[in-house]
Coordinates of C-alpha atoms and ligand atoms in Angstrom, one line a residue:
M270 CA -5.7 43.7 -0.6
E271 CA -8.2 46.4 -2.6
V272 CA -8.1 49.6 -1.0
P273 CA -10.8 52.3 -1.5
S274 CA -9.6 55.1 -3.3
N275 CA -9.9 58.3 -1.1
I276 CA -8.2 56.1 2.3
A277 CA -5.4 55.3 -0.9
G278 CA -5.2 58.8 -2.2
I279 CA -5.1 60.4 2.3
L280 CA -2.3 57.0 1.9
D281 CA 0.1 57.8 -0.8
K282 CA 0.1 61.8 0.3
L283 CA 0.6 60.9 4.0
E284 CA 3.7 59.1 2.1
N285 CA 4.6 61.3 -0.5
A286 CA 5.0 63.4 2.5
G287 CA 7.5 60.7 4.4
Y288 CA 5.8 59.3 7.3
E289 CA 4.5 56.2 6.9
A290 CA 0.8 55.0 6.5
W291 CA -1.7 52.1 6.4
I292 CA -4.9 51.0 7.1
V293 CA -5.6 48.9 10.8
G294 CA -7.3 47.0 13.0
G295 CA -11.7 46.6 12.0
C296 CA -11.2 46.7 8.5
V297 CA -8.0 44.7 8.0
R298 CA -9.4 41.9 9.6
D299 CA -12.3 42.4 8.3
S300 CA -11.1 42.7 4.7
L301 CA -9.1 39.2 5.1
M302 CA -12.1 37.0 6.4
G303 CA -14.2 38.4 3.2
I304 CA -16.5 41.2 5.4
T305 CA -16.9 44.4 2.9
P306 CA -15.0 47.2 6.5
H307 CA -17.4 49.5 7.8
D308 CA -14.7 51.7 7.6
F309 CA -10.5 51.9 7.5
D310 CA -8.7 53.9 10.2
I311 CA -4.7 55.3 9.1
T312 CA -2.6 54.4 11.4
T313 CA 1.0 57.1 10.8
S314 CA 3.7 58.0 12.1
A315 CA 3.7 62.0 11.7
L316 CA 2.7 63.4 15.0
P317 CA -1.4 64.7 14.6
E318 CA 0.7 68.8 13.8
E319 CA 2.3 67.4 10.9
T320 CA -1.3 65.4 9.8
E321 CA -2.6 68.7 9.9
R322 CA -0.3 70.0 7.8
V323 CA 0.1 67.5 4.5
F324 CA -3.7 68.6 4.5
A325 CA -3.9 71.6 4.3
G326 CA -5.9 71.5 1.3
M327 CA -9.0 70.2 2.5
R328 CA -11.5 69.6 5.7
V329 CA -9.6 68.5 8.9
I330 CA -11.9 67.6 12.2
E331 CA -10.1 68.0 16.0
T332 CA -11.4 64.9 16.5
G333 CA -8.7 63.4 19.3
I334 CA -7.1 65.3 18.4
K335 CA -5.0 65.1 23.0
H336 CA -4.9 60.8 21.0
G337 CA -3.8 61.9 18.5
T338 CA -6.5 61.2 16.4
I339 CA -8.1 64.1 13.0
T340 CA -10.6 63.3 10.7
V341 CA -10.0 63.9 7.2
I342 CA -13.6 64.6 5.2
S343 CA -12.5 62.4 1.8
D344 CA -14.9 63.0 -0.7
G345 CA -17.3 63.3 1.5
V346 CA -16.8 60.3 3.6
P347 CA -15.1 61.4 7.4
V348 CA -11.6 59.2 7.9
E349 CA -9.5 59.2 11.2
I350 CA -6.7 59.2 10.8
T351 CA -4.2 58.5 14.3
T352 CA -1.3 58.2 15.3
Y353 CA 1.7 56.4 16.4
R354 CA 1.2 56.0 20.0
V355 CA 1.8 54.1 23.1
D356 CA -1.4 54.1 25.8
G357 CA 0.6 54.9 29.4
E358 CA -0.1 53.7 33.0
Y359 CA -4.2 52.6 33.4
H360 CA -4.6 53.2 36.9
D361 CA -8.8 52.2 36.6
S362 CA -9.1 49.8 34.1
R363 CA -11.2 52.3 31.3
R364 CA -8.4 54.8 30.3
P365 CA -4.2 55.5 30.0
D366 CA -4.1 58.9 32.6
S367 CA -1.7 59.1 29.0
V368 CA -0.3 58.7 26.0
T369 CA 2.4 59.5 24.7
F370 CA 3.5 59.5 20.4
T371 CA 6.4 57.5 19.0
R372 CA 7.7 57.2 15.4
S373 CA 7.1 52.6 15.8
L374 CA 4.4 51.6 14.2
R375 CA 5.4 47.9 16.0
E376 CA 4.4 50.2 19.2
D377 CA 1.4 51.1 18.1
I378 CA 0.3 47.8 17.5
A379 CA 1.0 46.8 20.7
R380 CA -1.4 48.7 22.5
R381 CA -3.5 47.2 20.7
D382 CA -6.2 44.2 22.1
F383 CA -6.2 41.1 20.4
T384 CA -3.6 40.2 17.5
M385 CA -6.1 40.0 14.8
N386 CA -7.4 44.1 15.2
G387 CA -3.4 44.4 14.7
I388 CA -2.7 43.9 11.8
A389 CA -1.9 46.6 9.5
Y390 CA -1.3 47.0 5.7
S391 CA 0.0 49.6 2.8
P392 CA 0.0 48.6 -0.5
K393 CA 2.9 50.9 -1.1
R394 CA 4.8 48.2 1.8
G395 CA 2.3 45.3 2.6
F396 CA 1.8 43.4 6.3
F397 CA 2.5 44.1 8.9
D398 CA 1.7 41.9 11.2
E399 CA 4.3 40.6 13.8
F400 CA 1.5 39.2 16.4
G401 CA 0.7 36.7 13.9
G402 CA -3.0 37.6 13.5
A403 CA -3.6 36.2 10.3
G404 CA -2.4 32.7 11.3
D405 CA -5.2 33.8 14.0
I406 CA -7.9 34.1 11.9
H407 CA -7.3 31.7 10.1
N408 CA -8.0 29.7 12.6
G409 CA -10.8 31.5 14.1
I410 CA -9.2 32.7 16.9
I411 CA -9.8 35.5 19.4
R412 CA -5.8 35.5 21.5
C413 CA -4.5 38.8 23.2
I414 CA -1.6 40.9 22.5
G415 CA 0.3 40.2 25.0
D416 CA 0.0 38.9 28.7
P417 CA -3.9 39.2 28.7
E418 CA -4.5 39.3 32.9
K419 CA -2.0 42.9 32.0
R420 CA -4.6 43.6 29.1
F421 CA -8.0 42.6 30.9
S422 CA -6.0 45.2 34.1
E423 CA -5.3 47.7 31.3
D424 CA -9.3 48.2 30.0
A425 CA -11.5 45.6 31.7
L426 CA -14.4 47.0 28.0
R427 CA -11.7 44.5 26.2
I428 CA -13.1 41.3 27.9
L429 CA -16.2 41.9 26.8
R430 CA -15.2 43.3 23.0
G431 CA -13.7 39.6 23.0
L432 CA -17.5 37.6 23.3
R433 CA -18.6 40.3 20.7
F434 CA -15.4 39.4 17.6
S435 CA -16.0 35.4 19.5
A436 CA -20.0 35.3 18.9
S437 CA -20.0 38.0 16.0
L438 CA -17.5 36.4 14.2
G439 CA -17.8 32.5 15.2
F440 CA -14.6 32.6 16.9
W441 CA -12.9 30.6 19.1
I442 CA -11.6 31.9 22.4
E443 CA -7.8 31.1 23.1
D444 CA -7.4 29.6 26.6
K445 CA -5.5 32.3 28.2
T446 CA -7.3 34.7 26.9
A447 CA -9.9 32.8 27.7
A448 CA -9.4 32.5 31.1
A449 CA -7.7 36.4 31.9
M450 CA -11.4 37.5 30.8
L451 CA -13.3 35.3 33.7
D452 CA -10.6 36.1 35.7
C453 CA -10.3 39.9 35.8
R454 CA -14.5 39.8 35.2
G455 CA -15.1 42.1 37.9
L456 CA -13.5 45.1 36.4
L457 CA -15.8 45.8 34.2
N458 CA -17.5 47.3 37.1
N459 CA -15.2 49.5 36.7
I460 CA -17.2 50.6 32.4
S461 CA -19.3 53.0 32.2
A462 CA -22.8 51.9 31.3
E463 CA -22.7 53.0 27.8
R464 CA -19.3 50.8 27.2
I465 CA -21.4 48.0 28.3
F466 CA -24.1 47.7 26.6
A467 CA -22.9 48.9 23.4
E468 CA -20.6 46.2 23.5
L469 CA -23.7 43.7 24.2
S470 CA -26.0 45.3 21.9
K471 CA -23.0 44.6 18.6
L472 CA -23.0 41.5 20.2
L473 CA -26.7 39.5 19.6
T474 CA -26.8 41.2 16.8
G475 CA -23.7 40.4 15.0
R476 CA -23.1 38.9 11.9
R477 CA -22.7 35.0 13.4
S478 CA -24.4 35.9 16.6
G479 CA -27.2 33.4 15.7
E480 CA -24.7 30.2 16.0
N481 CA -22.6 31.6 18.6
I482 CA -24.5 33.7 21.4
L483 CA -25.4 30.3 23.6
R484 CA -21.5 29.0 23.1
V485 CA -21.1 32.3 24.6
M486 CA -23.4 33.2 26.8
T487 CA -22.8 28.9 27.9
C488 CA -19.0 29.5 28.7
F489 CA -18.3 32.7 29.9
R490 CA -22.0 33.4 32.0
E491 CA -20.0 34.3 34.9
I492 CA -19.2 37.5 33.5
F493 CA -22.7 38.3 32.5
A494 CA -23.5 37.8 35.9
V495 CA -21.7 40.5 36.1
M496 CA -23.4 43.1 34.2
I497 CA -26.1 42.0 34.9
P498 CA -25.7 40.4 38.4
E499 CA -29.8 39.9 38.3
L500 CA -29.5 36.8 35.8
R501 CA -27.9 35.1 38.9
G502 CA -31.2 34.2 39.8
I503 CA -32.3 32.2 36.9
F504 CA -28.6 30.2 36.7
D505 CA -29.6 26.6 37.4
F506 CA -33.0 27.4 38.7
K507 CA -34.8 24.0 38.3
Q508 CA -38.4 24.6 35.7
H509 CA -40.5 21.5 37.1
S510 CA -42.4 22.0 33.8
K511 CA -44.0 20.1 31.3
W512 CA -42.6 22.0 28.4
H513 CA -39.5 22.9 29.5
F514 CA -36.2 20.9 28.7
L515 CA -33.6 23.6 30.3
D516 CA -33.5 25.4 33.5
V517 CA -34.3 29.3 33.4
Y518 CA -30.8 30.4 32.4
Q519 CA -30.3 27.7 29.8
H520 CA -33.9 28.3 28.2
T521 CA -33.2 32.2 28.2
V522 CA -30.2 30.9 26.1
L523 CA -31.4 29.0 23.9
A524 CA -34.2 31.6 23.5
V525 CA -31.6 34.8 22.5
Q526 CA -29.5 32.5 20.8
S527 CA -32.9 32.0 18.6
A528 CA -33.7 35.5 19.0
A529 CA -31.1 36.0 16.9
Q530 CA -31.5 33.9 14.4
L531 CA -34.7 35.5 13.3
T532 CA -34.0 38.4 13.3
A533 CA -30.7 38.6 11.8
G534 CA -29.4 41.7 9.8
K535 CA -33.5 42.8 11.2
E536 CA -34.8 46.3 12.6
N537 CA -35.9 43.3 15.2
A538 CA -32.7 42.2 15.3
L539 CA -31.6 44.0 18.7
P540 CA -35.8 44.2 20.6
L541 CA -36.0 41.0 20.2
T542 CA -33.0 39.5 21.3
L543 CA -32.9 42.1 25.0
A544 CA -36.3 41.1 25.5
M545 CA -35.5 37.5 25.2
M546 CA -32.7 37.8 27.7
F547 CA -34.8 39.4 30.2
H548 CA -38.5 37.6 29.4
D549 CA -38.2 35.0 32.6
I550 CA -36.0 37.0 34.5
G551 CA -38.6 37.1 37.4
K552 CA -38.9 33.3 37.2
P553 CA -37.9 33.3 40.4
R554 CA -40.0 35.6 42.0
C555 CA -43.6 33.8 41.6
F556 CA -42.7 30.2 41.7
T557 CA -44.9 27.8 43.3
R558 CA -45.4 24.3 43.0
D559 CA -49.5 22.8 42.8
E560 CA -50.2 18.8 44.6
N561 CA -49.2 17.0 41.4
G562 CA -45.8 18.9 41.7
E563 CA -46.6 21.2 38.3
G564 CA -43.6 23.8 39.0
H565 CA -46.2 27.6 38.0
F566 CA -44.8 31.3 37.4
Y567 CA -47.8 32.8 37.8
C568 CA -47.3 36.9 36.4
H569 CA -43.9 36.4 36.0
A570 CA -43.6 37.9 32.7
A571 CA -45.1 41.4 34.5
Y572 CA -42.7 40.9 37.4
S573 CA -39.5 40.4 34.0
A574 CA -40.7 43.5 32.5
E575 CA -40.4 45.1 35.3
I576 CA -36.9 43.8 36.3
A577 CA -35.6 44.6 32.6
D578 CA -37.0 48.4 32.8
E579 CA -34.5 48.7 36.0
I580 CA -31.9 46.7 34.2
L581 CA -31.8 48.5 31.1
R582 CA -31.8 51.9 32.4
R583 CA -28.9 51.4 34.6
L584 CA -27.4 50.8 31.3
K585 CA -28.1 53.5 29.7
C586 CA -30.2 52.4 27.0
S587 CA -32.3 54.9 25.4
N588 CA -36.3 55.5 26.4
A589 CA -37.9 54.2 23.0
L590 CA -35.2 50.9 23.1
R591 CA -36.3 50.5 26.5
E592 CA -40.1 50.7 26.0
R593 CA -40.5 48.3 23.4
V594 CA -38.3 46.5 25.4
C595 CA -40.4 46.2 28.4
R596 CA -43.4 45.9 26.0
I597 CA -42.6 42.4 24.0
V598 CA -41.4 41.4 27.9
K599 CA -44.6 42.3 29.2
Y600 CA -46.4 40.4 26.5
H601 CA -44.5 37.7 25.7
D602 CA -46.2 34.5 26.7
T603 CA -50.4 36.2 26.3
P604 CA -52.0 34.2 24.3
L605 CA -52.4 34.8 20.9
K606 CA -55.2 33.3 18.4
D607 CA -54.9 34.1 15.0
D608 CA -58.4 34.7 14.1
D609 CA -59.5 38.0 12.8
R610 CA -61.0 39.4 15.8
A611 CA -58.3 38.6 18.6
V612 CA -55.7 40.0 16.5
R613 CA -57.1 43.3 15.5
R614 CA -57.4 43.5 18.9
L615 CA -53.9 43.2 19.3
L616 CA -53.3 45.7 16.9
A617 CA -55.5 48.4 17.9
K618 CA -53.6 47.2 21.4
H619 CA -50.0 47.8 20.2
G620 CA -49.5 48.7 17.2
E621 CA -48.3 46.4 14.2
Q622 CA -45.1 47.1 14.8
L623 CA -45.2 45.3 18.2
A624 CA -47.9 43.5 17.8
C625 CA -45.0 41.4 15.2
D626 CA -41.8 41.5 18.3
I627 CA -44.2 40.0 20.4
A628 CA -45.7 37.2 18.3
M629 CA -42.2 36.9 17.0
A630 CA -41.4 36.2 20.9
H631 CA -43.3 33.6 20.9
I632 CA -41.8 31.4 18.2
A633 CA -38.6 33.0 19.6
D634 CA -39.6 31.7 23.1
D635 CA -41.3 28.1 22.0
L636 CA -38.0 27.4 19.8
A637 CA -36.1 26.6 23.3
K638 CA -38.4 24.3 24.8
K639 CA -40.6 20.7 24.3
E640 CA -41.7 19.3 21.2
E641 CA -45.3 19.7 22.4
A642 CA -44.6 23.7 22.7
R643 CA -42.5 23.9 19.3
S644 CA -45.9 22.9 17.0
R645 CA -47.8 26.0 18.3
I646 CA -44.8 27.7 15.6
P647 CA -46.4 27.8 13.2
E648 CA -49.6 28.7 14.1
W649 CA -47.0 32.4 16.1
Y650 CA -46.1 32.8 11.9
A651 CA -49.9 32.8 11.0
V652 CA -50.4 35.3 13.3
I653 CA -47.8 37.5 12.5
S654 CA -49.2 37.4 8.8
R655 CA -52.3 38.4 9.4
I656 CA -50.7 40.9 11.7
H657 CA -49.2 42.3 8.9
R658 CA -52.1 41.8 6.7
L659 CA -55.2 43.4 8.8
A660 CA -52.6 46.5 9.8
S661 CA -52.9 47.7 6.2
E662 CA -57.2 47.3 5.9
C663 CA -57.8 49.0 8.6
C664 CA -57.9 51.3 11.5
F665 CA -57.2 51.0 14.9
T666 CA -56.7 53.6 16.6
M667 CA -58.5 57.9 17.3
K668 CA -56.8 59.3 14.7
T669 CA -57.9 56.9 11.7
L670 CA -61.7 56.3 12.9
A671 CA -63.7 58.0 9.8
V672 CA -65.2 61.0 12.4
D673 CA -63.7 63.0 14.6
G674 CA -65.2 64.2 18.5
N675 CA -66.9 67.6 15.8
A676 CA -68.6 65.4 13.0
L677 CA -69.7 63.6 16.2
R678 CA -70.7 67.4 17.7
E679 CA -75.1 66.5 16.6
I680 CA -75.0 64.4 18.5
V681 CA -73.2 63.9 21.3
P682 CA -73.4 67.1 23.4
P683 CA -69.4 68.1 24.0
S684 CA -68.9 66.8 27.6
P685 CA -66.5 64.0 29.1
L686 CA -69.7 61.1 26.9
M687 CA -67.9 62.3 23.7
G688 CA -65.1 60.2 24.7
K689 CA -67.3 57.4 25.9
V690 CA -68.5 57.2 22.3
M691 CA -65.4 57.3 20.4
K692 CA -63.7 53.8 21.8
H693 CA -67.4 51.8 21.4
L694 CA -67.1 53.3 18.1
L695 CA -63.7 52.3 17.9
K696 CA -64.3 49.2 19.1
K697 CA -67.1 48.3 17.1
V698 CA -64.5 49.1 13.8
V699 CA -61.4 46.7 15.5
D700 CA -63.8 44.5 16.1
G701 CA -64.9 44.1 12.3
D702 CA -68.3 45.0 13.6
I703 CA -68.8 47.8 11.9
P704 CA -66.5 49.2 8.2
N705 CA -65.2 52.6 9.4
E706 CA -67.7 54.4 7.7
R707 CA -68.8 57.8 8.3
E708 CA -72.4 57.7 8.8
I709 CA -72.2 54.4 9.6
L710 CA -69.9 55.6 12.5
L711 CA -72.7 58.3 13.3
Q712 CA -76.0 55.6 13.3
E713 CA -74.1 53.8 15.3
A714 CA -73.0 56.8 17.9
A715 CA -76.4 57.8 18.3
K716 CA -77.9 54.3 18.8
Y717 CA -75.8 54.1 21.5
V718 CA -76.7 57.4 23.3
A719 CA -80.5 56.2 21.9
N720 CA -79.8 53.4 24.4
R721 CA -78.6 54.7 27.3
G722 CA -81.1 57.1 27.4
I723 CA -78.2 59.8 27.5
I724 CA -80.3 62.3 25.9
Ligands
ATP843 P1 -16.3 47.5 14.5 O1 -15.6 46.6 13.6 O2 -16.9 47.8 15.7 O3 -15.0 48.8 14.4 P2 -13.3 47.3 15.8 O4 -11.9 46.8 16.1 O5 -12.1 48.0 14.3 O6 -14.1 46.5 14.8 P3 -13.4 49.8 16.7 O7 -13.3 51.0 18.0 O8 -13.2 50.2 15.7 O9 -13.4 48.3 16.7 O10 -11.0 49.8 17.7 C1 -10.1 50.4 16.0 C2 -9.2 49.5 16.6 O11 -8.3 49.9 17.6 C3 -9.6 47.5 17.0 O12 -9.3 47.0 16.0 C4 -7.7 48.0 17.8 O13 -7.0 47.5 16.7 C5 -8.0 49.2 18.6 N1 -8.6 48.7 19.5 C6 -9.5 50.0 19.4 N2 -10.9 49.4 20.9 C7 -9.7 48.7 21.7 C8 -9.5 48.4 23.4 N3 -10.5 49.0 24.1 N4 -8.5 48.1 23.5 C9 -7.0 48.1 22.8 N5 -6.9 48.2 21.3 C10 -8.5 48.7 20.9
MG844 MG1 -13.6 49.9 13.2

């Protein structure tokens, strides 16, 4: 197993001072799977003050000293070193009342969540794998260390971590662990919104989530309904629509999976998967059936956007992300047209990034419908390439218009009319009726003012 030289150096220093030191957790798991770890956690028998002494010559930060964690800056990179510890009693399914340090690696590993996260490795000592983590990784299985119910009752976030790993690694959840996740789901109400939202985000955007979200959101829908009770309203909700072959929740889940596949590894992965999760959540509020028995959901996008806004506020999502998601939801089913005028208007209204998000949402949505709807997808792709082409060619905001209020002052006196003239000019440019050139804009402004007899 490969260990970067700065990490190996830290392990050596601790070992040379007479302590045990290992890399542990996610970095060992990822390395065994052939994935490059994004960080390395070190666990050691040295007490925090002993670790500090070992690294006296280096920059050391007392990050979580109460929990035994010290951060050493090595080659400019922060590395966390944690003393072997045992968690005390849990009373709130959140955090232990206290932690106790120990000199036993086995005890430290036993407090960790899943077998795959309970492997330690040291270049000097080799692997420590008391709970069968390597075998479970090999078989693609997520299994609690110890009794699952007890472990989820101590910290309910582990339920969501399990689902996150199942989606992002494509691992199956062992029966007893899965049953306990479902049984203990109510305890997620004790977990802070920030921790829930962080795990949910990782679940939606993991490296293999595009293959697994459908399974996870279907098998464990009751857990999702604890985190987001509004989802319950779309469970088993029949659509009676010629476009759909799935109920609203199943369609939603397939649309989330499609979005995860379309955006894997890209900047828009989280906004789009979240948007698809909520895009039809307002449907039950506006369901009607016509005389032929066909189901309709007029204005559902606006309702869904309102509900998404409430949910994301409650989950403490950042304002920027919440606003982006809600706009995608609100416009996810407004008709798009692959021609210059329509796309210029789209760009003027939303800007390039959001216009693309909205077109992508159309694709993810249609991928989760019947064949008739899927046949529209090539047109949505054509819209996306037109968005990119026109965005670099054209002006879509007042700021980039080739004239401003000053330039127009001789034609329009300072007054509320100035705003109207500017809006008119921008519309003409966006619609492609006139080019964004100063002289032509001045002429158009004069014509506009004269036609209305303003002066
Ligand atoms: P990631 O790839 O997201 O970093 P990770 O498993 O490394 O995944 P971390 O939050 O970095 O997750 O935690 C490091 C290790 O600490 C885990 O591998 C696990 O051994 C242990 N751990 C983390 N969170 C918990 C928890 N809630 N309960 C028990 N053990 C935990
Ligand atoms: Mg980690």
